Short mmCIF file of C-alpha atoms and ligand atoms in Angstrom, two decimals:
data_model
loop_
_atom_site.label_atom_id
_atom_site.label_comp_id
_atom_site.label_asym_id
_atom_site.label_seq_id
_atom_site.Cartn_x
_atom_site.Cartn_y
_atom_site.Cartn_z
CA UNK A 1 -24.06 -24.98 16.95
CA UNK A 2 -20.67 -24.20 18.52
CA UNK A 3 -18.99 -27.01 20.46
CA UNK A 4 -16.88 -24.55 22.46
CA UNK A 5 -17.95 -24.28 26.13
CA UNK A 6 -18.78 -20.65 27.05
CA UNK A 7 -16.75 -20.99 30.25
CA UNK A 8 -13.53 -21.88 28.43
CA UNK A 9 -10.80 -19.35 29.44
CA UNK A 10 -9.85 -18.75 25.81
CA UNK A 11 -13.38 -18.82 24.42
CA UNK A 12 -12.92 -15.69 22.27
CA UNK A 13 -9.84 -17.04 20.46
CA UNK A 14 -11.52 -20.39 19.96
CA UNK A 15 -14.56 -18.68 18.44
CA UNK A 16 -12.29 -16.80 16.02
CA UNK A 17 -10.70 -20.12 15.05
CA UNK A 18 -14.18 -21.59 14.55
CA UNK A 19 -15.12 -18.75 12.18
CA UNK A 20 -12.11 -19.52 10.06
CA UNK A 21 -12.74 -23.26 10.01
CA UNK A 22 -16.37 -22.56 9.00
CA UNK A 23 -15.02 -20.26 6.29
CA UNK A 24 -12.84 -23.11 5.06
CA UNK A 25 -15.78 -25.53 5.05
CA UNK A 26 -17.83 -22.96 3.10
CA UNK A 27 -15.17 -22.55 0.42
CA UNK A 28 -13.94 -19.06 1.37
CA UNK A 29 -10.58 -19.87 2.96
CA UNK A 30 -7.56 -21.49 1.29
CA UNK A 31 -5.89 -24.44 3.05
CA UNK A 32 -2.93 -22.17 3.54
CA UNK A 33 -5.26 -19.72 5.26
CA UNK A 34 -5.62 -22.21 8.11
CA UNK A 35 -1.85 -22.19 8.53
CA UNK A 36 -1.83 -18.39 8.51
CA UNK A 37 -4.47 -18.45 11.27
CA UNK A 38 -2.26 -20.80 13.33
CA UNK A 39 0.69 -18.45 13.00
CA UNK A 40 -1.54 -15.53 13.94
CA UNK A 41 -2.89 -17.36 17.01
CA UNK A 42 0.64 -17.97 18.30
CA UNK A 43 1.46 -14.26 18.10
CA UNK A 44 -1.93 -13.30 19.53
CA UNK A 45 -1.20 -15.51 22.55
CA UNK A 46 2.21 -13.88 23.00
CA UNK A 47 0.64 -10.42 22.76
CA UNK A 48 -1.91 -11.18 25.47
CA UNK A 49 -4.95 -11.56 23.17
CA UNK A 50 -6.02 -7.95 23.58
CA UNK A 51 -5.78 -4.64 21.73
CA UNK A 52 -2.75 -3.02 23.33
CA UNK A 53 -1.54 0.59 23.45
CA UNK A 54 0.59 0.24 20.33
CA UNK A 55 -2.29 -1.25 18.32
CA UNK A 56 -4.51 1.63 19.43
CA UNK A 57 -1.93 4.15 18.18
CA UNK A 58 -1.75 2.38 14.80
CA UNK A 59 -5.54 2.22 14.60
CA UNK A 60 -5.83 5.96 15.22
CA UNK A 61 -3.22 6.68 12.51
CA UNK A 62 -5.09 4.32 10.17
CA UNK A 63 -8.41 6.08 10.74
CA UNK A 64 -6.79 9.46 10.05
CA UNK A 65 -5.05 8.13 6.93
CA UNK A 66 -8.23 6.58 5.54
CA UNK A 67 -10.24 9.73 6.16
CA UNK A 68 -7.61 11.86 4.39
CA UNK A 69 -7.21 9.48 1.45
CA UNK A 70 -8.44 10.52 -2.00
CA UNK A 71 -9.07 6.97 -3.10
CA UNK A 72 -8.76 4.32 -0.40
CA UNK A 73 -9.20 0.63 -1.25
CA UNK A 74 -9.56 -2.34 1.11
CA UNK A 75 -8.17 -5.58 -0.27
CA UNK A 76 -10.09 -8.71 0.72
CA UNK A 77 -8.72 -12.23 0.91
CA UNK A 78 -10.28 -15.51 2.04
CA UNK A 79 -9.34 -15.18 5.71
CA UNK A 80 -10.74 -11.66 6.03
CA UNK A 81 -13.97 -12.62 4.26
CA UNK A 82 -14.42 -15.49 6.74
CA UNK A 83 -13.40 -13.59 9.87
CA UNK A 84 -15.08 -10.19 9.67
CA UNK A 85 -17.10 -9.53 6.47
CA UNK A 86 -19.72 -7.31 8.16
CA UNK A 87 -17.16 -5.09 9.85
CA UNK A 88 -15.01 -4.70 6.72
CA UNK A 89 -18.06 -3.47 4.81
CA UNK A 90 -19.07 -1.17 7.66
CA UNK A 91 -15.56 0.31 7.67
CA UNK A 92 -15.58 0.77 3.89
CA UNK A 93 -18.83 2.74 4.16
CA UNK A 94 -17.52 4.98 6.96
CA UNK A 95 -14.30 5.93 5.23
CA UNK A 96 -15.68 5.72 1.67
CA UNK A 97 -13.23 3.01 0.65
CA UNK A 98 -13.71 0.66 -2.29
CA UNK A 99 -13.58 -3.11 -1.79
CA UNK A 100 -11.45 -5.32 -4.02
CA UNK A 101 -11.10 -9.09 -3.82
CA UNK A 102 -7.47 -10.03 -4.35
CA UNK A 103 -6.26 -13.54 -3.62
CA UNK A 104 -2.79 -14.97 -3.12
CA UNK A 105 -3.94 -18.49 -3.98
CA UNK A 106 -6.11 -17.60 -6.99
CA UNK A 107 -9.16 -19.77 -7.41
CA UNK A 108 -12.31 -18.63 -9.27
CA UNK A 109 -14.65 -20.82 -7.22
CA UNK A 110 -13.31 -19.41 -3.96
CA UNK A 111 -13.48 -15.87 -5.35
CA UNK A 112 -17.18 -16.37 -6.17
CA UNK A 113 -17.86 -17.67 -2.65
CA UNK A 114 -16.09 -14.63 -1.16
CA UNK A 115 -18.09 -12.22 -3.34
CA UNK A 116 -21.34 -13.94 -2.35
CA UNK A 117 -20.46 -13.61 1.35
CA UNK A 118 -19.60 -9.92 0.92
CA UNK A 119 -22.86 -9.27 -0.93
CA UNK A 120 -24.85 -11.17 1.72
CA UNK A 121 -23.24 -8.89 4.29
CA UNK A 122 -24.28 -5.69 2.50
CA UNK A 123 -21.51 -4.93 -0.01
CA UNK A 124 -22.76 -3.12 -3.12
CA UNK A 125 -19.77 -2.82 -5.44
CA UNK A 126 -16.90 -5.31 -5.31
CA UNK A 127 -13.88 -4.87 -7.57
CA UNK A 128 -11.46 -7.54 -8.72
CA UNK A 129 -14.06 -9.48 -10.66
CA UNK A 130 -13.93 -7.94 -14.13
CA UNK A 131 -11.12 -9.31 -16.32
CA UNK A 132 -11.49 -6.37 -18.74
CA UNK A 133 -10.51 -3.86 -16.06
CA UNK A 134 -7.59 -5.87 -14.67
CA UNK A 135 -4.04 -4.50 -14.67
CA UNK A 136 -0.68 -5.94 -13.61
CA UNK A 137 1.12 -4.57 -10.60
CA UNK A 138 4.85 -4.87 -11.37
CA UNK A 139 7.20 -6.72 -8.99
CA UNK A 140 4.89 -9.58 -7.91
CA UNK A 141 4.99 -13.21 -9.03
CA UNK A 142 1.81 -14.40 -7.29
CA UNK A 143 -1.79 -13.98 -8.49
CA UNK A 144 -1.94 -10.88 -6.31
CA UNK A 145 -0.30 -8.99 -9.20
CA UNK A 146 -3.68 -8.81 -10.99
CA UNK A 147 -5.49 -5.74 -9.69
CA UNK A 148 -8.41 -3.60 -10.85
CA UNK A 149 -7.61 -0.40 -12.76
CA UNK A 150 -10.36 1.41 -10.84
CA UNK A 151 -9.33 -0.09 -7.51
CA UNK A 152 -5.93 -1.00 -6.09
CA UNK A 153 -4.16 0.10 -9.31
CA UNK A 154 -5.40 3.67 -8.94
CA UNK A 155 -5.63 3.88 -5.13
CA UNK A 156 -3.53 6.23 -3.02
CA UNK A 157 -4.10 4.26 0.20
CA UNK A 158 -4.49 0.46 0.27
CA UNK A 159 -5.46 -1.65 3.28
CA UNK A 160 -4.04 -5.16 3.01
CA UNK A 161 -5.04 -7.29 6.01
CA UNK A 162 -3.19 -10.61 6.57
CA UNK A 163 -0.88 -10.12 3.66
CA UNK A 164 2.23 -11.63 2.13
CA UNK A 165 5.36 -9.48 1.95
CA UNK A 166 5.82 -9.23 -1.83
CA UNK A 167 2.71 -7.24 -2.57
CA UNK A 168 3.30 -4.79 0.26
CA UNK A 169 6.74 -4.02 -1.17
CA UNK A 170 5.30 -3.72 -4.70
CA UNK A 171 2.53 -1.40 -3.53
CA UNK A 172 5.03 0.81 -1.71
CA UNK A 173 7.21 0.89 -4.85
CA UNK A 174 4.12 1.96 -6.80
CA UNK A 175 3.91 4.98 -4.47
CA UNK A 176 0.92 3.85 -2.41
CA UNK A 177 0.43 4.20 1.31
CA UNK A 178 0.00 0.71 2.71
CA UNK A 179 -1.84 -0.23 5.89
CA UNK A 180 -1.93 -3.75 7.25
CA UNK A 181 -3.34 -5.82 10.09
CA UNK A 182 -0.73 -8.41 11.04
CA UNK A 183 -0.23 -10.12 14.38
CA UNK A 184 3.42 -10.81 13.54
CA UNK A 185 5.37 -7.57 14.06
CA UNK A 186 8.41 -9.17 12.39
CA UNK A 187 6.77 -10.18 9.12
CA UNK A 188 7.94 -8.52 5.91
CA UNK A 189 4.51 -6.96 5.49
CA UNK A 190 4.58 -5.51 9.01
CA UNK A 191 8.05 -4.13 8.47
CA UNK A 192 7.29 -2.66 5.03
CA UNK A 193 3.84 -1.14 5.52
CA UNK A 194 3.41 2.53 6.40
CA UNK A 195 1.05 1.60 9.22
CA UNK A 196 0.94 -1.83 10.86
CA UNK A 197 -1.86 -2.73 13.23
CA UNK A 198 -0.38 -5.55 15.29
CA UNK A 199 -3.62 -7.01 16.57
CA UNK A 200 -6.18 -9.63 15.63
CA UNK A 201 -8.17 -8.17 12.74
CA UNK A 202 -11.40 -9.39 14.38
CA UNK A 203 -10.75 -7.17 17.43
CA UNK A 204 -8.98 -4.22 15.81
CA UNK A 205 -11.58 -3.68 13.10
CA UNK A 206 -14.28 -2.67 15.61
CA UNK A 207 -11.92 -0.20 17.28
CA UNK A 208 -11.02 1.17 13.83
CA UNK A 209 -14.67 1.69 12.94
CA UNK A 210 -15.38 3.67 16.10
CA UNK A 211 -12.12 5.67 15.78
CA UNK A 212 -13.04 6.52 12.16
CA UNK A 213 -16.45 7.74 13.34
CA UNK A 214 -14.84 9.95 16.00
CA UNK A 215 -12.15 11.37 13.73
CA UNK A 216 -14.55 12.04 10.85
CA UNK A 217 -15.54 15.22 12.71
CA UNK A 218 -11.96 16.55 12.76
CA UNK A 219 -10.36 18.83 10.18
CA UNK A 220 -7.63 17.68 7.75
CA UNK A 221 -4.89 19.52 9.68
CA UNK A 222 -5.76 17.61 12.86
CA UNK A 223 -5.77 14.30 10.93
CA UNK A 224 -2.45 15.09 9.23
CA UNK A 225 -0.82 15.68 12.62
CA UNK A 226 -1.94 12.26 13.88
CA UNK A 227 -0.26 10.65 10.84
CA UNK A 228 2.90 12.74 11.13
CA UNK A 229 3.25 11.92 14.83
CA UNK A 230 2.91 8.18 14.20
CA UNK A 231 6.17 6.20 13.96
CA UNK A 232 5.60 2.67 12.60
CA UNK A 233 9.13 1.41 13.30
CA UNK A 234 8.96 2.59 16.91
CA UNK A 235 5.54 1.02 17.31
CA UNK A 236 6.76 -2.32 15.92
CA UNK A 237 9.77 -2.29 18.24
CA UNK A 238 7.41 -1.77 21.17
CA UNK A 239 5.33 -4.74 20.02
CA UNK A 240 8.44 -6.93 20.07
CA UNK A 241 9.34 -5.65 23.55
CA UNK A 242 5.79 -6.44 24.67
CA UNK A 243 6.14 -10.04 23.41
CA UNK A 244 9.53 -10.33 25.16
CA UNK A 245 8.07 -9.07 28.45
CA UNK A 246 5.06 -11.41 28.21
CA UNK A 247 7.42 -14.32 27.55
CA UNK A 248 9.60 -13.49 30.58
CA UNK A 249 6.51 -13.12 32.78
CA UNK A 250 5.18 -16.49 31.66
CA UNK A 251 8.60 -18.14 32.07
CA UNK A 252 8.74 -16.83 35.67
CA UNK A 253 5.26 -18.23 36.38
CA UNK A 254 6.34 -21.61 34.97
O1 PTJ B 301 -7.12 -16.00 0.56
P1 PTJ B 301 -5.76 -15.85 -0.05
O2 PTJ B 301 -5.54 -16.82 -1.19
O3 PTJ B 301 -5.46 -14.44 -0.50
O4 PTJ B 301 -4.65 -16.22 1.05
C1 PTJ B 301 -4.63 -15.53 2.28
C2 PTJ B 301 -3.42 -15.94 3.15
C3 PTJ B 301 -3.65 -15.37 4.55
C4 PTJ B 301 -3.38 -17.48 3.22
C5 PTJ B 301 -2.12 -15.41 2.51
O5 PTJ B 301 -2.19 -14.01 2.41
C6 PTJ B 301 -0.90 -15.82 3.31
O6 PTJ B 301 -0.33 -16.88 3.09
O7 PTJ B 301 -0.53 -14.95 4.24
P2 PTJ B 301 0.74 -15.23 5.20
O8 PTJ B 301 2.00 -15.02 4.43
O9 PTJ B 301 0.53 -16.50 5.96
O10 PTJ B 301 0.62 -14.01 6.21
C7 PTJ B 301 -0.49 -13.83 7.03
C8 PTJ B 301 -0.07 -12.99 8.23
O11 PTJ B 301 -1.27 -12.66 8.93
C9 PTJ B 301 0.84 -13.72 9.23
O12 PTJ B 301 1.90 -12.87 9.62
C10 PTJ B 301 -0.07 -14.03 10.43
O13 PTJ B 301 0.62 -13.95 11.65
C11 PTJ B 301 -1.10 -12.92 10.33
N1 PTJ B 301 -2.43 -13.27 10.85
C12 PTJ B 301 -3.06 -14.47 10.81
N2 PTJ B 301 -4.29 -14.39 11.34
C13 PTJ B 301 -4.46 -13.10 11.72
C14 PTJ B 301 -3.28 -12.37 11.40
N3 PTJ B 301 -3.15 -11.06 11.65
C15 PTJ B 301 -4.22 -10.41 12.20
N4 PTJ B 301 -5.38 -11.05 12.53
C16 PTJ B 301 -5.55 -12.38 12.30
N5 PTJ B 301 -6.69 -12.97 12.61
#
């Protein structure tokens, strides 16, 4: 039972935090994942804890990109498995993307717990588990370099939510289109990805699912135009301006 009072003004953010802490207690989340959550919460607070205009633009471009992809793959880490397993699987079904577990802090026990959670939430095939089909992605020192030959290694579009910078750079160098969810618009991942959704993954994922449903009826030319019209650098700059404006507003109130 949750100890968070329903009337608390920040009940939604506290419930997200609770999901992650439960994920840690259940062996899905790395200790470092709790720190990542803390960093994310700080940015979420500064962004107003809602899906803004810029996030909506990035979500629309993401939906178009996933629907146009030949072989999209969604990379799953401990935090994502704890925060939104059902939605990630729902998204993968809508856009016909494969799922691959890929951890920064490699740990077989944690990987097994993540796979179990994904299966319990309806996932059929999960890549990243078979050593025989693993390949090395050049340019990465962390465990993230080990990818599946039928998954991230071969993908044209890779979704990497809550990611570290090195792999995003390596994936771009390998010629892949990279999409991320990252509340920090200044992170290396945010700055390097082709499309950065600066929003809490737990909120943005639902918007992405419904946008993917809507856009699945459109033709490839229409989808291509959405991608071509999207400017990630401009979007990120607007996110930073939004944070600056929120800070000035709050400073005036204080
Ligand atoms: O499970 P593992 O071993 O693969 O490890 C996963 C973590 C998240 C620990 C690992 O990838 C990591 O250390 O990531 P970083 O470098 O801390 O980056 C995570 C980024 O995600 C930061 O920029 C955070 O601001 C951001 N973030 C945290 N929580 C959320 C988020 N972005 C969107 N939604 C969130 N809920």
